mmCIF file of C-alpha atoms and ligand atoms in Angstrom:
data_model
loop_
_atom_site.group_PDB
_atom_site.id
_atom_site.type_symbol
_atom_site.label_atom_id
_atom_site.label_comp_id
_atom_site.label_asym_id
_atom_site.label_seq_id
_atom_site.Cartn_x
_atom_site.Cartn_y
_atom_site.Cartn_z
ATOM 1 C CA MET A 1066 75.767 133.939 129.393
ATOM 2 C CA ASN A 1067 77.680 132.548 126.400
ATOM 3 C CA GLU A 1068 75.503 131.637 123.456
ATOM 4 C CA VAL A 1069 75.795 129.722 120.228
ATOM 5 C CA THR A 1070 73.553 128.722 117.335
ATOM 6 C CA ILE A 1071 74.099 125.311 115.752
ATOM 7 C CA ILE A 1072 72.849 124.558 112.241
ATOM 8 C CA GLY A 1073 72.676 120.838 111.480
ATOM 9 C CA LEU A 1074 71.878 118.048 113.893
ATOM 10 C CA GLY A 1075 73.456 114.941 112.452
ATOM 11 C CA PRO A 1076 75.469 112.925 114.996
ATOM 12 C CA MET A 1077 78.151 115.652 114.995
ATOM 13 C CA GLY A 1078 75.820 118.638 115.419
ATOM 14 C CA GLN A 1079 73.996 116.844 118.250
ATOM 15 C CA ALA A 1080 77.275 116.109 120.050
ATOM 16 C CA MET A 1081 78.284 119.755 119.668
ATOM 17 C CA ALA A 1082 74.946 121.001 121.009
ATOM 18 C CA LYS A 1083 75.152 118.694 124.043
ATOM 19 C CA THR A 1084 78.705 119.797 124.743
ATOM 20 C CA TYR A 1085 77.832 123.507 124.715
ATOM 21 C CA LEU A 1086 74.780 122.853 126.859
ATOM 22 C CA ASN A 1087 76.916 120.973 129.380
ATOM 23 C CA ASN A 1088 79.309 123.920 129.409
ATOM 24 C CA GLY A 1089 76.569 126.369 130.357
ATOM 25 C CA TYR A 1090 75.919 127.926 126.937
ATOM 26 C CA LYS A 1091 72.550 129.108 125.722
ATOM 27 C CA VAL A 1092 72.165 126.900 122.623
ATOM 28 C CA SER A 1093 69.843 127.602 119.681
ATOM 29 C CA LEU A 1094 69.277 124.976 117.022
ATOM 30 C CA TRP A 1095 68.141 124.593 113.448
ATOM 31 C CA ASN A 1096 67.774 121.317 111.578
ATOM 32 C CA ARG A 1097 65.705 120.323 108.546
ATOM 33 C CA THR A 1098 64.266 117.369 110.477
ATOM 34 C CA LYS A 1099 62.840 118.845 113.662
ATOM 35 C CA SER A 1100 62.617 115.563 115.570
ATOM 36 C CA LYS A 1101 66.420 115.451 115.873
ATOM 37 C CA ALA A 1102 66.172 118.513 118.134
ATOM 38 C CA ASP A 1103 63.482 117.074 120.428
ATOM 39 C CA ASN A 1104 65.744 115.571 123.121
ATOM 40 C CA LEU A 1105 68.050 118.576 123.073
ATOM 41 C CA VAL A 1106 65.096 120.923 123.539
ATOM 42 C CA LYS A 1107 63.993 118.829 126.529
ATOM 43 C CA GLU A 1108 67.481 119.327 127.958
ATOM 44 C CA GLY A 1109 67.305 123.112 127.538
ATOM 45 C CA CYS A 1110 68.178 124.049 123.934
ATOM 46 C CA PHE A 1111 65.974 126.303 121.843
ATOM 47 C CA TYR A 1112 64.786 125.209 118.364
ATOM 48 C CA ASP A 1113 63.428 127.424 115.616
ATOM 49 C CA ARG A 1114 62.090 126.144 112.312
ATOM 50 C CA SER A 1115 63.090 129.437 110.658
ATOM 51 C CA ILE A 1116 66.766 129.679 109.696
ATOM 52 C CA THR A 1117 66.400 133.486 109.660
ATOM 53 C CA GLU A 1118 65.136 133.622 113.253
ATOM 54 C CA VAL A 1119 67.654 131.133 114.654
ATOM 55 C CA ILE A 1120 70.556 133.058 113.128
ATOM 56 C CA LYS A 1121 69.341 136.212 114.857
ATOM 57 C CA ARG A 1122 69.635 134.504 118.265
ATOM 58 C CA SER A 1123 73.454 134.345 118.591
ATOM 59 C CA GLN A 1124 76.504 136.082 117.269
ATOM 60 C CA LEU A 1125 78.419 132.799 116.897
ATOM 61 C CA ILE A 1126 76.873 130.338 114.437
ATOM 62 C CA LEU A 1127 78.335 126.859 114.020
ATOM 63 C CA VAL A 1128 77.401 124.800 110.965
ATOM 64 C CA SER A 1129 77.568 120.998 110.814
ATOM 65 C CA LEU A 1130 76.031 119.670 107.603
ATOM 66 C CA THR A 1131 76.831 116.898 105.142
ATOM 67 C CA ASN A 1132 78.530 119.240 102.681
ATOM 68 C CA TYR A 1133 78.730 122.783 101.293
ATOM 69 C CA ASP A 1134 75.911 122.183 98.777
ATOM 70 C CA VAL A 1135 73.518 121.645 101.680
ATOM 71 C CA PHE A 1136 74.893 124.793 103.322
ATOM 72 C CA TRP A 1137 74.208 126.834 100.162
ATOM 73 C CA SER A 1138 70.674 125.420 99.899
ATOM 74 C CA ILE A 1139 69.989 126.560 103.475
ATOM 75 C CA LEU A 1140 71.602 129.981 103.007
ATOM 76 C CA GLU A 1141 69.352 130.597 99.994
ATOM 77 C CA ASN A 1142 66.387 130.746 102.408
ATOM 78 C CA LEU A 1143 68.025 133.335 104.642
ATOM 79 C CA LYS A 1144 65.999 136.555 104.851
ATOM 80 C CA THR A 1145 68.374 138.647 106.955
ATOM 81 C CA ASP A 1146 71.815 140.110 106.485
ATOM 82 C CA LEU A 1147 74.703 138.685 108.468
ATOM 83 C CA ASN A 1148 75.963 141.904 110.023
ATOM 84 C CA GLY A 1149 78.191 141.081 112.994
ATOM 85 C CA LYS A 1150 77.599 137.323 112.672
ATOM 86 C CA VAL A 1151 80.483 134.888 112.869
ATOM 87 C CA ILE A 1152 79.857 131.697 110.906
ATOM 88 C CA VAL A 1153 82.121 128.720 111.570
ATOM 89 C CA ASN A 1154 81.524 125.878 109.143
ATOM 90 C CA LEU A 1155 82.601 122.510 110.544
ATOM 91 C CA SER A 1156 81.206 120.633 107.523
ATOM 92 C CA SER A 1157 83.336 118.780 105.012
ATOM 93 C CA GLY A 1158 84.114 120.456 101.697
ATOM 94 C CA THR A 1159 86.920 121.499 99.390
ATOM 95 C CA PRO A 1160 89.228 124.473 99.999
ATOM 96 C CA GLN A 1161 87.622 126.330 97.070
ATOM 97 C CA GLU A 1162 84.105 125.719 98.399
ATOM 98 C CA ALA A 1163 85.175 127.239 101.718
ATOM 99 C CA ARG A 1164 86.618 130.310 99.946
ATOM 100 C CA GLU A 1165 83.400 130.820 97.934
ATOM 101 C CA VAL A 1166 81.134 130.622 100.994
ATOM 102 C CA SER A 1167 83.500 132.926 102.901
ATOM 103 C CA GLN A 1168 83.324 135.534 100.149
ATOM 104 C CA TRP A 1169 79.529 135.427 100.117
ATOM 105 C CA ILE A 1170 79.272 135.698 103.906
ATOM 106 C CA ILE A 1171 81.619 138.696 103.957
ATOM 107 C CA GLN A 1172 79.431 140.342 101.270
ATOM 108 C CA GLN A 1173 76.451 139.850 103.610
ATOM 109 C CA GLY A 1174 78.302 141.655 106.436
ATOM 110 C CA GLY A 1175 79.394 138.569 108.378
ATOM 111 C CA SER A 1176 82.724 136.854 108.922
ATOM 112 C CA PHE A 1177 83.742 133.249 108.374
ATOM 113 C CA LEU A 1178 86.051 130.527 109.630
ATOM 114 C CA SER A 1179 86.398 127.127 108.020
ATOM 115 C CA ALA A 1180 86.925 124.103 110.255
ATOM 116 C CA GLY A 1181 87.678 120.407 109.869
ATOM 117 C CA ILE A 1182 86.832 118.420 112.978
ATOM 118 C CA MET A 1183 89.098 115.396 113.354
ATOM 119 C CA VAL A 1184 87.169 113.249 115.833
ATOM 120 C CA PRO A 1185 83.999 111.168 115.931
ATOM 121 C CA PRO A 1186 81.018 112.662 117.804
ATOM 122 C CA SER A 1187 81.797 110.512 120.880
ATOM 123 C CA LEU A 1188 85.042 112.460 121.464
ATOM 124 C CA VAL A 1189 83.560 115.953 121.112
ATOM 125 C CA GLY A 1190 83.915 117.784 124.417
ATOM 126 C CA LYS A 1191 86.182 115.064 125.825
ATOM 127 C CA ASP A 1192 89.695 115.683 127.074
ATOM 128 C CA ASP A 1193 91.447 113.383 124.626
ATOM 129 C CA PRO A 1194 94.883 113.961 123.035
ATOM 130 C CA ASN A 1195 93.545 112.735 119.654
ATOM 131 C CA SER A 1196 90.743 115.273 119.659
ATOM 132 C CA TYR A 1197 91.407 118.409 117.612
ATOM 133 C CA THR A 1198 89.969 120.585 114.863
ATOM 134 C CA PHE A 1199 91.725 122.439 112.035
ATOM 135 C CA TYR A 1200 90.684 126.096 111.633
ATOM 136 C CA SER A 1201 91.487 128.702 108.999
ATOM 137 C CA GLY A 1202 90.423 132.235 108.184
ATOM 138 C CA PRO A 1203 91.162 135.649 109.710
ATOM 139 C CA LYS A 1204 93.553 135.136 112.636
ATOM 140 C CA LYS A 1205 92.087 137.905 114.795
ATOM 141 C CA LEU A 1206 88.617 136.407 114.393
ATOM 142 C CA PHE A 1207 89.895 132.947 115.296
ATOM 143 C CA GLU A 1208 91.630 134.296 118.404
ATOM 144 C CA GLN A 1209 88.500 136.162 119.452
ATOM 145 C CA TYR A 1210 86.444 132.940 119.413
ATOM 146 C CA GLN A 1211 89.131 130.393 120.254
ATOM 147 C CA ALA A 1212 87.871 129.881 123.813
ATOM 148 C CA ASP A 1213 84.355 129.119 122.536
ATOM 149 C CA LEU A 1214 85.678 126.753 119.857
ATOM 150 C CA ALA A 1215 87.963 124.983 122.322
ATOM 151 C CA VAL A 1216 84.848 123.801 124.192
ATOM 152 C CA LEU A 1217 84.504 121.199 121.390
ATOM 153 C CA THR A 1218 88.105 120.042 120.853
ATOM 154 C CA THR A 1219 91.637 121.385 120.932
ATOM 155 C CA THR A 1220 92.039 123.993 118.192
ATOM 156 C CA ASP A 1221 94.713 123.878 115.491
ATOM 157 C CA TYR A 1222 94.822 127.139 113.493
ATOM 158 C CA LYS A 1223 96.388 126.704 110.028
ATOM 159 C CA GLY A 1224 96.366 130.244 108.561
ATOM 160 C CA GLU A 1225 94.539 133.202 107.023
ATOM 161 C CA ASP A 1226 93.593 131.424 103.772
ATOM 162 C CA VAL A 1227 90.153 130.110 104.651
ATOM 163 C CA GLY A 1228 90.726 127.064 102.406
ATOM 164 C CA LEU A 1229 93.576 125.719 104.533
ATOM 165 C CA ALA A 1230 91.458 123.939 107.145
ATOM 166 C CA MET A 1231 89.745 121.963 104.370
ATOM 167 C CA LEU A 1232 93.093 121.190 102.729
ATOM 168 C CA TYR A 1233 94.447 119.689 105.974
ATOM 169 C CA TYR A 1234 91.124 117.975 106.655
ATOM 170 C CA GLN A 1235 90.907 116.300 103.221
ATOM 171 C CA ALA A 1236 94.571 115.241 103.482
ATOM 172 C CA MET A 1237 93.729 113.512 106.770
ATOM 173 C CA LEU A 1238 90.531 111.981 105.364
ATOM 174 C CA ASN A 1239 92.541 110.578 102.465
ATOM 175 C CA ILE A 1240 94.804 108.736 104.910
ATOM 176 C CA LEU A 1241 91.756 107.521 106.826
ATOM 177 C CA TYR A 1242 89.842 106.313 103.768
ATOM 178 C CA THR A 1243 92.754 104.589 102.050
ATOM 179 C CA SER A 1244 93.998 102.847 105.194
ATOM 180 C CA MET A 1245 90.518 101.715 106.282
ATOM 181 C CA THR A 1246 89.830 100.449 102.774
ATOM 182 C CA GLY A 1247 93.133 98.535 102.841
ATOM 183 C CA VAL A 1248 92.166 96.848 106.095
ATOM 184 C CA ILE A 1249 88.715 95.911 104.799
ATOM 185 C CA GLN A 1250 90.101 94.657 101.478
ATOM 186 C CA SER A 1251 92.454 92.378 103.429
ATOM 187 C CA TYR A 1252 89.537 91.059 105.472
ATOM 188 C CA ALA A 1253 87.718 90.258 102.203
ATOM 189 C CA LEU A 1254 90.788 88.363 100.958
ATOM 190 C CA LEU A 1255 90.935 86.398 104.194
ATOM 191 C CA LYS A 1256 87.196 85.704 104.240
ATOM 192 C CA ALA A 1257 87.558 84.156 100.785
ATOM 193 C CA GLY A 1258 90.132 81.851 102.407
ATOM 194 C CA LYS A 1259 87.598 80.975 105.158
ATOM 195 C CA ILE A 1260 89.394 83.096 107.775
ATOM 196 C CA ASN A 1261 87.191 85.402 109.822
ATOM 197 C CA ALA A 1262 88.103 89.069 110.057
ATOM 198 C CA ILE A 1263 88.067 88.859 113.853
ATOM 199 C CA ASP A 1264 90.763 86.155 113.795
ATOM 200 C CA PHE A 1265 93.079 88.427 111.808
ATOM 201 C CA GLU A 1266 92.367 91.518 113.892
ATOM 202 C CA PRO A 1267 95.363 91.100 116.241
ATOM 203 C CA TYR A 1268 97.667 91.150 113.203
ATOM 204 C CA THR A 1269 95.973 94.322 111.943
ATOM 205 C CA HIS A 1270 96.439 96.031 115.311
ATOM 206 C CA GLU A 1271 100.076 95.037 115.650
ATOM 207 C CA PHE A 1272 100.885 96.042 112.092
ATOM 208 C CA LEU A 1273 99.187 99.433 112.435
ATOM 209 C CA LYS A 1274 101.258 100.057 115.584
ATOM 210 C CA PHE A 1275 104.409 99.235 113.580
ATOM 211 C CA LEU A 1276 103.405 101.395 110.576
ATOM 212 C CA PRO A 1277 104.691 104.740 111.993
ATOM 213 C CA THR A 1278 108.148 103.158 112.370
ATOM 214 C CA LEU A 1279 108.024 101.874 108.801
ATOM 215 C CA ILE A 1280 106.943 105.262 107.454
ATOM 216 C CA GLN A 1281 109.654 107.051 109.436
ATOM 217 C CA GLN A 1282 112.359 104.624 108.319
ATOM 218 C CA ALA A 1283 111.253 105.019 104.712
ATOM 219 C CA ASN A 1284 111.848 108.762 105.198
ATOM 220 C CA ILE A 1285 108.902 109.475 102.889
ATOM 221 C CA ALA A 1286 108.285 113.148 103.695
ATOM 222 C CA ALA A 1287 111.961 114.129 103.458
ATOM 223 C CA GLU A 1288 112.422 112.126 100.245
ATOM 224 C CA ILE A 1289 109.468 113.931 98.629
ATOM 225 C CA ASP A 1290 110.698 117.371 99.705
ATOM 226 C CA THR A 1291 114.271 116.699 98.497
ATOM 227 C CA LYS A 1292 113.284 114.567 95.451
ATOM 228 C CA ASN A 1293 115.906 112.058 96.558
ATOM 229 C CA TYR A 1294 114.258 108.637 96.386
ATOM 230 C CA ASP A 1295 116.694 106.107 97.842
ATOM 231 C CA GLY A 1296 115.887 102.647 96.513
ATOM 232 C CA SER A 1297 118.888 100.892 98.077
ATOM 233 C CA GLN A 1298 116.812 98.938 100.630
ATOM 234 C CA GLN A 1299 113.517 98.503 98.787
ATOM 235 C CA ASN A 1300 112.918 99.576 95.239
ATOM 236 C CA LEU A 1301 109.709 100.194 93.370
ATOM 237 C CA LYS A 1302 110.200 97.279 90.935
ATOM 238 C CA MET A 1303 110.157 94.900 93.902
ATOM 239 C CA MET A 1304 107.087 96.685 95.348
ATOM 240 C CA LEU A 1305 105.340 96.428 91.951
ATOM 241 C CA ALA A 1306 105.877 92.665 91.909
ATOM 242 C CA GLY A 1307 104.286 92.478 95.372
ATOM 243 C CA ALA A 1308 101.395 94.733 94.356
ATOM 244 C CA LYS A 1309 100.660 92.428 91.405
ATOM 245 C CA HIS A 1310 100.464 89.467 93.790
ATOM 246 C CA VAL A 1311 97.863 91.227 95.932
ATOM 247 C CA THR A 1312 95.755 91.868 92.810
ATOM 248 C CA GLU A 1313 96.180 88.276 91.592
ATOM 249 C CA THR A 1314 95.293 86.849 95.028
ATOM 250 C CA ALA A 1315 92.065 88.911 94.996
ATOM 251 C CA LYS A 1316 91.324 87.686 91.449
ATOM 252 C CA GLU A 1317 91.934 84.062 92.472
ATOM 253 C CA ALA A 1318 89.492 84.591 95.345
ATOM 254 C CA ASN A 1319 86.961 86.030 92.884
ATOM 255 C CA ILE A 1320 86.557 89.221 94.922
ATOM 256 C CA ASP A 1321 86.702 92.870 93.857
ATOM 257 C CA PHE A 1322 90.265 93.808 92.978
ATOM 258 C CA SER A 1323 89.767 97.466 91.964
ATOM 259 C CA VAL A 1324 91.766 98.878 94.892
ATOM 260 C CA PRO A 1325 94.901 96.678 94.603
ATOM 261 C CA LYS A 1326 94.693 97.044 90.808
ATOM 262 C CA SER A 1327 94.743 100.841 91.072
ATOM 263 C CA ILE A 1328 97.782 100.671 93.378
ATOM 264 C CA GLU A 1329 99.476 98.261 90.990
ATOM 265 C CA ALA A 1330 98.735 100.641 88.080
ATOM 266 C CA LEU A 1331 100.221 103.586 89.980
ATOM 267 C CA PHE A 1332 103.393 101.625 90.769
ATOM 268 C CA GLN A 1333 103.601 100.441 87.135
ATOM 269 C CA ASN A 1334 103.205 103.990 85.779
ATOM 270 C CA THR A 1335 105.969 105.213 88.087
ATOM 271 C CA VAL A 1336 108.263 102.377 86.989
ATOM 272 C CA ASN A 1337 107.438 103.339 83.374
ATOM 273 C CA ASP A 1338 108.371 106.928 84.284
ATOM 274 C CA GLY A 1339 111.861 105.654 85.129
ATOM 275 C CA PHE A 1340 111.713 105.199 88.908
ATOM 276 C CA GLY A 1341 111.932 101.391 89.098
ATOM 277 C CA GLY A 1342 115.219 101.544 91.023
ATOM 278 C CA ASN A 1343 113.954 104.221 93.408
ATOM 279 C CA SER A 1344 111.990 104.013 96.644
ATOM 280 C CA THR A 1345 108.200 103.735 96.940
ATOM 281 C CA ALA A 1346 108.018 107.451 97.778
ATOM 282 C CA SER A 1347 108.845 108.116 94.119
ATOM 283 C CA ILE A 1348 105.200 107.407 93.219
ATOM 284 C CA PHE A 1349 104.811 111.021 94.347
ATOM 285 C CA GLU A 1350 106.429 112.061 91.038
ATOM 286 C CA THR A 1351 103.702 110.288 89.051
ATOM 287 C CA LEU A 1352 100.916 111.514 91.325
ATOM 288 C CA TYR A 1353 102.173 115.073 91.171
ATOM 289 C CA ALA A 1354 103.182 115.181 87.492
ATOM 290 C CA ASN A 1355 100.594 117.905 86.735
ATOM 291 C CA GLY A 1356 100.578 119.349 90.247
ATOM 292 C CA ASP A 1357 102.029 122.832 89.748
HETATM 293 N N1 NAP B 2583 80.167 111.829 112.175
HETATM 294 C C1 NAP B 2583 81.500 111.823 112.225
HETATM 295 O O1 NAP B 2583 82.143 110.874 112.705
HETATM 296 C C2 NAP B 2583 82.276 113.020 111.728
HETATM 297 C C3 NAP B 2583 83.607 113.170 112.114
HETATM 298 C C4 NAP B 2583 84.329 114.274 111.682
HETATM 299 C C5 NAP B 2583 83.714 115.212 110.865
HETATM 300 N N2 NAP B 2583 82.425 115.034 110.477
HETATM 301 C C6 NAP B 2583 81.821 116.050 109.585
HETATM 302 O O2 NAP B 2583 80.786 116.728 110.272
HETATM 303 C C7 NAP B 2583 79.734 117.048 109.362
HETATM 304 C C8 NAP B 2583 78.421 116.537 109.937
HETATM 305 O O3 NAP B 2583 78.580 115.159 110.198
HETATM 306 P P1 NAP B 2583 77.394 114.217 110.623
HETATM 307 O O4 NAP B 2583 77.938 112.878 110.947
HETATM 308 O O5 NAP B 2583 76.539 114.906 111.606
HETATM 309 O O6 NAP B 2583 76.807 114.111 109.146
HETATM 310 P P2 NAP B 2583 75.483 113.956 108.499
HETATM 311 O O7 NAP B 2583 74.684 112.938 109.236
HETATM 312 O O8 NAP B 2583 75.752 113.769 107.069
HETATM 313 O O9 NAP B 2583 74.886 115.432 108.758
HETATM 314 C C9 NAP B 2583 73.679 115.559 108.438
HETATM 315 C C10 NAP B 2583 73.179 116.976 108.630
HETATM 316 O O10 NAP B 2583 73.063 117.567 107.340
HETATM 317 C C11 NAP B 2583 71.674 117.802 107.109
HETATM 318 N N3 NAP B 2583 71.312 117.641 105.710
HETATM 319 C C12 NAP B 2583 71.746 116.685 104.835
HETATM 320 N N4 NAP B 2583 71.177 116.884 103.624
HETATM 321 C C13 NAP B 2583 70.377 117.973 103.757
HETATM 322 C C14 NAP B 2583 69.540 118.701 102.865
HETATM 323 N N5 NAP B 2583 69.437 118.332 101.577
HETATM 324 N N6 NAP B 2583 68.892 119.782 103.348
HETATM 325 C C15 NAP B 2583 69.013 120.173 104.635
HETATM 326 N N7 NAP B 2583 69.783 119.540 105.538
HETATM 327 C C16 NAP B 2583 70.461 118.452 105.097
HETATM 328 C C17 NAP B 2583 70.944 116.780 107.962
HETATM 329 O O11 NAP B 2583 69.633 117.193 108.168
HETATM 330 P P3 NAP B 2583 68.501 116.098 108.486
HETATM 331 O O12 NAP B 2583 68.698 115.704 109.923
HETATM 332 O O13 NAP B 2583 67.241 116.811 108.235
HETATM 333 O O14 NAP B 2583 68.725 114.937 107.541
HETATM 334 C C18 NAP B 2583 71.819 116.869 109.226
HETATM 335 O O15 NAP B 2583 71.565 118.064 109.934
HETATM 336 C C19 NAP B 2583 80.079 116.385 108.019
HETATM 337 O O16 NAP B 2583 80.537 117.356 107.124
HETATM 338 C C20 NAP B 2583 81.178 115.391 108.363
HETATM 339 O O17 NAP B 2583 82.104 115.247 107.312
HETATM 340 C C21 NAP B 2583 81.686 113.977 110.898
#
């Protein structure tokens, strides 16, 4: 029988546990708050209050915690070596945090993969084209456990450097956070004009469907890689004027304008750096000025 230990039972860890259970795995659990394991235990999982004991129960250990600090605080209580254990951390963190944990686990005799899961708990274990997880670490190890990991989502292996999964994951989160914040900021602007968010929602949906076309036409990725920022259709000076109007509209409405102001400042700095006649993608040059 296949078996797995899951450490962490937030919404994600619970969805993972259920999925493995439904796929016939023997599932062992650890969570600081025991009550979160109660329903899963009723359904057939095993819970142990001791992190040392629960780690002994399976070779494959999946971790789903808020962050790497929590992971370290749990590892500090471990009273066993990790000989032969394979730890896959699906918690959010930085690439460097993943490398540091990996090093420590290898010193304890275990092996480590880092993973960034790209779906909400409701899509774990579902056959959905948007459901995938980034993995990085030793390729042979990944291949050995790929079938077990694919029970959760499609797998997308990014390379031997264990930090890579977190690099891809944080890059995706950045798109998520900035775009969601943009939508919510617009709803705040509208609310100040007595327009309900729900009434604007169709415009949001239609615009977000159109956004991939806009991004492709703007040729952003290729412009960044070639450093050729074509401002013939839209230049940054024009975009800066527009960005100022978003900030001023938020100010007029007496609502928080920190997000549009920071975008305006970035555009202004790039214009000051000499890119006023170039495309919006040229803000990359200001963002990346100290990058290498
Ligand atoms: N939820 C999502 O939509 C989603 C989507 C993609 C990726 N993720 C990632 O998946 C990971 C887990 O997500 P989640 O939604 O399940 O998050 P969460 O609710 O933040 O996870 C909480 C888990 O961390 C534990 N924890 C937090 N602080 C602790 C501490 N000081 N000591 C011991 N345990 C502690 C909690 O234990 P208690 O139960 O005892 O509090 C629980 O097991 C995160 O890294 C998140 O970025 C989540």
